[in-house]
Coordinates of C-alpha atoms and ligand atoms in Angstrom, one line a residue:
M797 CA 95.0 129.8 102.4
K798 CA 97.5 127.0 102.3
I799 CA 96.6 123.3 102.9
A800 CA 99.2 120.8 104.0
I801 CA 98.5 117.1 103.4
V802 CA 100.6 114.5 105.2
F803 CA 100.8 110.8 104.8
G804 CA 103.3 108.0 105.1
T805 CA 102.0 104.5 104.6
R806 CA 100.3 102.6 101.8
P807 CA 96.7 103.0 103.0
E808 CA 97.2 106.7 103.8
A809 CA 98.6 107.3 100.3
I810 CA 95.6 105.6 98.7
K811 CA 93.1 107.5 100.9
M812 CA 94.8 110.9 100.6
A813 CA 95.4 110.7 96.8
P814 CA 91.8 111.8 96.0
L815 CA 92.4 114.9 98.1
V816 CA 95.7 115.7 96.4
K817 CA 94.0 115.3 93.0
E818 CA 91.1 117.4 94.0
C819 CA 93.5 120.2 95.2
E820 CA 95.3 120.0 91.9
K821 CA 92.0 120.2 90.0
R822 CA 90.9 123.3 92.0
N823 CA 94.3 124.8 91.6
L824 CA 94.6 125.4 95.4
D825 CA 97.7 126.4 97.3
F826 CA 98.7 123.1 98.9
I827 CA 101.8 121.0 99.8
T828 CA 102.2 117.3 100.3
I829 CA 104.5 116.0 103.0
V830 CA 105.3 112.3 102.9
T831 CA 106.9 110.8 106.0
A832 CA 107.8 107.6 104.1
Q833 CA 107.0 105.5 107.2
H834 CA 106.6 103.0 104.3
R835 CA 109.1 103.3 101.5
E836 CA 108.5 100.9 98.6
M837 CA 104.8 100.5 99.3
L838 CA 104.4 104.3 99.5
D839 CA 106.3 104.9 96.3
Q840 CA 104.1 102.4 94.4
K841 CA 101.1 104.4 95.3
L842 CA 102.7 107.8 94.5
E843 CA 103.4 106.5 91.1
V844 CA 99.9 105.1 90.4
F845 CA 98.3 108.5 91.4
N846 CA 101.1 110.5 89.8
I847 CA 101.9 112.4 93.0
K848 CA 105.2 114.1 93.4
P849 CA 105.5 115.1 97.1
H850 CA 106.8 118.6 98.0
Y851 CA 108.6 117.1 101.0
D852 CA 109.8 113.6 101.7
L853 CA 111.0 112.8 105.2
D854 CA 112.3 109.4 104.2
I855 CA 112.2 107.9 107.7
M856 CA 111.6 104.2 107.1
Q857 CA 114.1 101.8 108.6
A858 CA 113.9 98.0 108.5
N859 CA 111.9 96.6 111.4
Q860 CA 111.4 100.0 112.9
D861 CA 109.7 100.4 116.2
L862 CA 107.0 102.8 117.3
F863 CA 109.4 105.1 119.3
Y864 CA 111.5 105.5 116.3
V865 CA 108.6 106.3 113.9
T866 CA 106.9 108.7 116.4
S867 CA 110.1 110.7 117.2
S868 CA 111.3 110.8 113.6
V869 CA 108.0 112.2 112.3
I870 CA 107.9 114.9 115.0
N871 CA 111.5 116.0 114.6
E872 CA 111.5 116.0 110.8
I873 CA 108.1 117.6 110.2
K874 CA 108.7 120.5 112.6
P875 CA 111.0 122.6 110.3
I876 CA 108.6 122.1 107.3
L877 CA 105.5 123.2 109.3
L878 CA 107.5 126.2 110.6
K879 CA 108.6 127.2 107.1
E880 CA 105.3 126.6 105.3
K881 CA 102.9 127.8 108.0
P882 CA 99.9 126.0 106.5
N883 CA 96.4 127.1 107.6
I884 CA 95.4 123.4 108.1
L885 CA 97.1 120.1 108.2
L886 CA 95.1 117.2 106.8
V887 CA 95.9 113.8 108.3
Q888 CA 94.3 110.4 107.6
G889 CA 93.3 107.4 109.7
D890 CA 95.2 105.8 112.5
T891 CA 98.9 105.3 111.7
T892 CA 101.8 106.6 113.8
T893 CA 102.4 109.2 111.0
T894 CA 98.9 110.4 111.5
F895 CA 99.2 110.8 115.3
A896 CA 102.7 112.2 115.3
A897 CA 102.0 114.8 112.6
S898 CA 98.8 115.9 114.4
L899 CA 100.7 116.3 117.6
S900 CA 103.3 118.4 115.8
A901 CA 100.6 120.6 114.2
F902 CA 99.1 121.1 117.7
Y903 CA 102.4 122.2 119.1
L904 CA 102.5 124.9 116.4
K905 CA 98.8 125.7 116.8
I906 CA 98.0 124.7 113.3
P907 CA 94.5 123.3 113.0
V908 CA 94.2 119.6 112.1
G909 CA 91.6 118.1 109.8
H910 CA 91.2 114.4 110.4
V911 CA 90.1 112.3 107.5
E912 CA 88.4 109.0 108.5
A913 CA 87.7 110.2 112.0
G914 CA 85.6 108.5 114.6
L915 CA 86.3 104.8 114.0
R916 CA 86.6 102.9 117.2
T917 CA 87.0 99.5 118.8
W918 CA 87.5 101.0 122.3
N919 CA 90.0 98.2 122.9
K920 CA 93.3 99.9 123.8
Y921 CA 95.5 97.0 122.4
N922 CA 93.4 96.0 119.4
P923 CA 94.3 97.2 116.9
F924 CA 97.6 98.2 118.4
P925 CA 98.7 101.0 118.3
E926 CA 96.0 102.2 115.9
E927 CA 93.1 102.5 118.3
I928 CA 95.0 104.9 120.5
N929 CA 96.6 106.7 117.6
R930 CA 93.1 107.4 116.3
Q931 CA 91.7 108.5 119.7
L932 CA 94.7 110.8 120.4
T933 CA 94.3 112.3 116.9
T934 CA 90.7 113.0 117.7
R935 CA 91.8 115.1 120.7
L936 CA 94.2 117.1 118.5
T937 CA 91.7 117.7 115.7
E938 CA 89.6 120.8 114.8
F939 CA 87.8 119.3 111.8
H940 CA 86.6 115.7 112.1
F941 CA 85.7 114.1 108.7
A942 CA 83.8 111.1 109.7
P943 CA 83.2 108.5 106.9
T944 CA 79.8 107.3 108.3
E945 CA 77.1 108.2 110.7
W946 CA 78.3 105.5 113.0
A947 CA 81.7 107.2 113.2
K948 CA 80.1 110.5 113.8
N949 CA 78.1 109.2 116.7
N950 CA 81.2 107.7 118.3
L951 CA 82.8 111.2 118.3
I952 CA 79.6 112.8 119.8
Q953 CA 79.6 110.1 122.6
E954 CA 83.2 111.2 123.4
G955 CA 82.1 114.8 123.8
I956 CA 83.3 116.2 120.5
N957 CA 81.3 119.2 119.4
P958 CA 78.8 118.0 116.7
L959 CA 79.4 121.2 114.8
S960 CA 83.0 120.2 114.1
I961 CA 82.0 116.8 112.7
Y962 CA 81.2 116.3 109.0
V963 CA 80.0 113.0 107.5
T964 CA 81.8 112.9 104.1
G965 CA 82.1 109.2 103.1
N966 CA 85.4 107.5 103.0
T967 CA 88.0 108.7 100.4
V968 CA 88.9 105.1 99.8
I969 CA 85.8 104.8 97.6
D970 CA 87.0 107.9 95.6
A971 CA 90.3 106.1 95.1
L972 CA 88.8 102.8 94.2
L973 CA 86.5 104.4 91.6
M974 CA 89.5 106.3 90.1
I975 CA 91.4 103.0 89.7
V976 CA 88.9 100.2 89.1
D977 CA 88.7 99.0 85.5
Q978 CA 86.9 95.8 84.7
N979 CA 89.0 95.4 81.5
Y980 CA 92.4 95.8 83.1
I981 CA 94.9 93.2 82.1
F982 CA 97.6 92.2 84.6
E983 CA 101.1 93.0 83.5
D984 CA 102.3 90.1 85.6
G985 CA 102.0 87.0 83.5
F986 CA 101.4 84.8 86.5
L987 CA 98.3 86.7 87.6
N988 CA 96.9 86.4 84.0
K989 CA 97.4 82.7 83.9
I990 CA 95.2 82.0 86.9
D991 CA 91.9 80.4 85.9
Y992 CA 89.5 82.7 87.8
K993 CA 86.4 81.1 86.3
N994 CA 87.0 77.5 87.2
K995 CA 89.1 77.9 90.3
K996 CA 88.1 79.6 93.5
V997 CA 90.7 82.1 94.2
I998 CA 91.2 83.3 97.8
L999 CA 93.0 86.6 98.2
L1000 CA 94.8 86.8 101.6
T1001 CA 96.5 89.8 103.3
S1002 CA 97.7 90.1 106.8
H1003 CA 99.9 92.5 108.7
R1004 CA 98.5 93.6 112.0
R1005 CA 100.9 94.0 114.9
E1006 CA 98.6 92.5 117.4
N1007 CA 98.5 89.3 115.3
F1008 CA 102.3 88.8 115.2
G1009 CA 103.4 85.4 116.4
E1010 CA 100.8 82.8 117.4
P1011 CA 97.6 84.5 116.0
M1012 CA 99.3 84.9 112.6
R1013 CA 100.5 81.3 112.7
E1014 CA 97.0 80.1 113.4
V1015 CA 95.7 82.1 110.4
F1016 CA 98.3 80.7 108.0
L1017 CA 97.8 77.1 109.3
A1018 CA 94.1 77.5 108.7
C1019 CA 94.8 78.7 105.1
K1020 CA 97.1 75.7 104.6
Q1021 CA 94.4 73.3 105.7
I1022 CA 91.7 75.0 103.6
I1023 CA 93.9 74.7 100.5
E1024 CA 95.0 71.2 101.1
S1025 CA 91.4 70.0 101.5
H1026 CA 90.0 71.9 98.4
P1027 CA 91.8 71.1 95.1
D1028 CA 89.8 73.7 93.3
V1029 CA 91.0 76.5 95.5
E1030 CA 94.1 78.7 94.9
L1031 CA 95.4 81.2 97.4
I1032 CA 97.2 84.4 96.4
Y1033 CA 98.9 86.3 99.2
P1034 CA 100.8 89.5 98.5
V1035 CA 103.0 89.4 101.6
H1036 CA 103.5 92.6 103.6
P1037 CA 107.2 93.4 103.8
N1038 CA 107.3 93.7 107.6
P1039 CA 109.9 91.1 108.6
N1040 CA 107.6 89.7 111.4
V1041 CA 105.0 88.9 108.7
Q1042 CA 107.4 87.6 106.1
K1043 CA 109.0 85.1 108.5
T1044 CA 105.8 83.4 109.6
A1045 CA 104.2 83.5 106.1
Y1046 CA 107.2 81.8 104.4
E1047 CA 107.7 79.4 107.3
I1048 CA 104.1 78.0 107.0
L1049 CA 103.0 78.7 103.4
N1050 CA 106.0 78.6 101.2
G1051 CA 106.0 75.7 98.8
V1052 CA 102.4 74.6 99.6
E1053 CA 100.7 73.6 96.4
R1054 CA 98.3 76.2 95.0
V1055 CA 99.6 78.8 97.4
H1056 CA 101.2 81.8 95.7
L1057 CA 103.2 84.1 97.9
I1058 CA 103.9 87.3 96.0
E1059 CA 105.2 90.8 96.5
P1060 CA 102.8 93.6 97.5
L1061 CA 100.9 94.7 94.4
D1062 CA 100.5 98.1 92.9
Y1063 CA 97.0 99.4 93.5
R1064 CA 95.7 98.8 90.0
P1065 CA 96.5 95.1 89.9
F1066 CA 95.5 94.7 93.5
V1067 CA 92.0 96.2 92.8
Q1068 CA 91.7 93.9 89.8
L1069 CA 92.6 90.9 91.9
M1070 CA 90.0 91.8 94.4
N1071 CA 87.6 92.1 91.5
K1072 CA 88.4 88.7 90.1
C1073 CA 88.9 86.6 93.2
Y1074 CA 86.2 84.4 94.8
M1075 CA 86.6 85.7 98.3
I1076 CA 89.0 87.7 100.6
M1077 CA 90.5 86.8 103.9
T1078 CA 92.2 89.8 105.5
D1079 CA 93.1 91.8 108.6
S1080 CA 93.4 95.0 106.6
G1081 CA 91.2 98.0 107.3
G1082 CA 91.1 99.4 103.8
I1083 CA 90.2 96.1 102.2
Q1084 CA 87.2 95.8 104.5
E1085 CA 86.0 99.0 103.0
E1086 CA 86.8 98.3 99.4
A1087 CA 85.5 94.7 99.1
P1088 CA 81.8 95.4 99.7
S1089 CA 81.9 97.8 96.7
L1090 CA 83.2 95.0 94.5
G1091 CA 80.7 92.4 95.9
K1092 CA 83.4 90.2 97.4
P1093 CA 82.8 88.4 100.7
V1094 CA 85.4 89.1 103.4
L1095 CA 86.4 87.1 106.3
V1096 CA 88.0 89.5 108.8
L1097 CA 91.0 87.9 110.5
R1098 CA 90.8 90.0 113.6
K1099 CA 89.3 89.9 117.1
T1100 CA 87.8 93.4 116.7
T1101 CA 87.0 95.8 113.9
E1102 CA 86.5 99.5 113.9
R1103 CA 84.5 99.0 110.7
P1104 CA 81.2 97.3 111.6
E1105 CA 79.3 98.7 108.7
A1106 CA 80.3 95.9 106.2
I1107 CA 79.5 93.3 108.8
E1108 CA 76.1 94.9 109.3
A1109 CA 75.6 95.0 105.5
G1110 CA 76.3 91.2 105.6
T1111 CA 79.3 91.3 103.2
A1112 CA 82.0 90.7 105.9
K1113 CA 82.3 88.4 108.9
L1114 CA 84.5 88.9 111.9
V1115 CA 86.2 85.5 112.3
G1116 CA 89.1 86.3 114.5
T1117 CA 92.4 84.3 114.4
D1118 CA 91.3 80.9 115.8
K1119 CA 92.3 78.3 113.3
N1120 CA 89.1 76.2 113.5
K1121 CA 86.8 79.1 113.3
I1122 CA 88.6 80.4 110.2
I1123 CA 88.4 77.0 108.5
Q1124 CA 84.7 76.6 109.4
N1125 CA 83.8 80.0 107.9
A1126 CA 85.9 79.6 104.8
E1127 CA 84.4 76.1 104.2
L1128 CA 81.0 77.6 104.4
L1129 CA 81.7 80.2 101.7
L1130 CA 83.5 77.6 99.5
T1131 CA 80.7 75.0 99.6
D1132 CA 77.4 76.7 100.4
K1133 CA 76.1 78.7 97.4
N1134 CA 73.4 80.4 99.3
E1135 CA 75.8 81.6 102.0
Y1136 CA 78.2 82.8 99.2
K1137 CA 75.4 84.7 97.4
K1138 CA 74.2 86.3 100.6
M1139 CA 77.7 87.7 101.3
S1140 CA 78.6 88.7 97.8
S1141 CA 75.9 91.3 97.3
I1142 CA 77.2 94.8 96.4
A1143 CA 76.9 97.1 99.3
N1144 CA 78.6 100.5 99.6
P1145 CA 78.4 101.6 103.3
Y1146 CA 81.5 103.6 103.1
G1147 CA 80.8 106.3 100.5
D1148 CA 79.9 107.4 97.0
G1149 CA 83.2 108.5 95.6
K1150 CA 82.8 112.2 96.4
A1151 CA 84.3 112.4 99.9
A1152 CA 87.4 114.4 98.8
S1153 CA 85.4 117.0 97.2
R1154 CA 83.1 117.3 100.2
I1155 CA 86.1 117.6 102.5
L1156 CA 87.7 120.4 100.5
D1157 CA 84.4 122.3 100.2
I1158 CA 84.2 122.3 104.1
V1159 CA 87.9 123.3 104.5
L1160 CA 87.5 126.2 102.1
E1161 CA 84.1 127.3 103.6
K1162 CA 85.5 127.3 107.1
L1163 CA 89.0 128.6 106.5
G1164 CA 89.2 129.9 103.0
Ligands
UD1_1091 C1 101.8 100.5 109.3 C2 100.8 101.1 110.3 C3 99.4 100.4 110.2 C4 98.9 100.2 108.8 C5 100.0 99.6 108.0 C6 99.5 99.5 106.5 C7 101.6 102.1 112.3 C8 102.1 101.9 113.7 N1 101.3 101.0 111.6 O1 102.0 99.2 109.8 O2 98.5 101.1 111.0 O3 97.8 99.4 108.8 O4 101.2 100.4 108.0 O5 100.3 98.6 105.8 O6 101.5 103.3 111.9 N2 108.4 97.8 105.2 C9 109.2 97.7 104.1 N3 108.8 98.5 103.0 C10 107.6 99.2 103.0 C11 106.8 99.2 104.2 C12 107.2 98.5 105.3 O7 110.2 97.1 104.1 O8 107.3 99.8 102.0 C13 108.9 97.0 106.4 C14 110.0 97.7 107.2 O9 110.9 96.7 107.7 C15 109.3 98.4 108.3 C16 108.2 97.4 108.6 O10 107.8 96.9 107.4 O11 110.2 98.7 109.4 C17 107.1 98.0 109.4 O12 106.5 99.1 108.9 P1 105.6 100.1 109.8 O13 105.1 101.2 109.1 O14 106.3 100.4 111.1 O15 104.4 99.1 110.3 P2 103.3 98.4 109.4 O16 103.2 97.0 110.0 O17 103.6 98.5 108.0
UDP1092 N1 96.7 97.1 98.8 C1 97.5 97.2 97.6 N2 98.4 96.1 97.3 C2 98.5 95.0 98.1 C3 97.7 94.9 99.3 C4 96.8 96.0 99.6 O1 97.4 98.1 96.9 O2 99.3 94.2 97.8 C5 95.8 98.2 99.1 C6 94.4 97.8 99.4 O3 93.6 97.8 98.2 C7 93.9 98.9 100.4 C8 95.2 99.2 101.1 O4 96.3 98.7 100.3 O5 93.5 100.0 99.8 C9 95.2 98.6 102.5 O6 96.5 98.7 103.1 P1 96.9 97.9 104.3 O7 96.1 96.6 104.4 O8 98.4 97.8 104.3 O9 96.6 98.9 105.5 P2 95.3 99.1 106.4 O10 94.2 99.5 105.5 O11 95.0 97.8 107.2 O12 95.7 100.2 107.3

């Protein structure tokens, strides 16, 4: 019984790390294949979790397009799957690595186990291309590991056999619990010097393809205005290395007082920053899942979300990319104590930290 685990980007690495660690703990026969759709941001995470991949496809190119990523993953993973003949390929989420690796496994009649299955917006172009990557991966999958009941129901509505769907929680909570440490001290002097008690620190991240151009400009202009009208607010923004993001971010926010544009952070300092900040503004999927566990209000800078649970729990708000709407919602959180308190309760709709163990139990029971 051989398990293959594939991942390629920062969020997949974080969410697959608990499975890799669990395979190690149980002394299973497994291989890790990284596509390196991300390079530096993937390597950061491999280091934090001390994962040495068995195979590294090393595909990342600057400003790569979707044709390149899809075809490279398919072509490069084929010989590995042919040689290793795993009994199952575990994929995670909605990236192009996920879809292309699942398609490759299907061509070789290798069963696919989809971790974080069943999230949906039903909007073909939002998030783009993730919504369709995830839907296509569903069609290619034998074992659907849904993080929540909501995700499970989405799959059932699409005609997926309920007996092949397992609600496991999201492995992101396993990863978060492995890393979170209230006493962690930043190695970076600058992050240590910020006065988290007396200043309101907003943590910002943004990288979605559908927000490139005008929507992202609106988001950054909103941030600029919020900072300029609140002298007690600091904004920390680890800028995603995608050139489309870098260009707009530096154009609008560089040099603005109390705005700190920094490199993407390792997972440990990033989690600590989430822990210490006042609130989060983001278009990230993973951060929407992590923040409620840390009791941090999130303004979701997107038109849609495939993660409604945090919104229902009241810890996140979908504010879109309209400048005025973002400013309005941020001001509310910055000035209205009751609103802040309401949104900063600790809710954990995404899991209990045992998802990886559940997933492996199921894989072993069904295939072992
Ligand atoms: C990808 C995923 C997205 C996920 C995001 C997480 C797809 C289509 N997109 O988007 O679902 O939410 O990762 O961050 O699968 N780059 C670097 N170094 C890195 C990583 C990226 O320089 O470590 C730059 C490169 O120029 C690269 C570009 O960013 O070409 C875009 O990377 P890519 O993986 O294609 O898209 P993301 O926007 O990162
Ligand atoms: N993250 C990180 N360093 C950063 C920004 C994010 O470690 O500088 C982590 C974050 O905690 C979350 C994941 O990266 O677990 C989210 O990745 P991203 O937003 O790139 O992708 P998405 O979740 O939107 O697919």
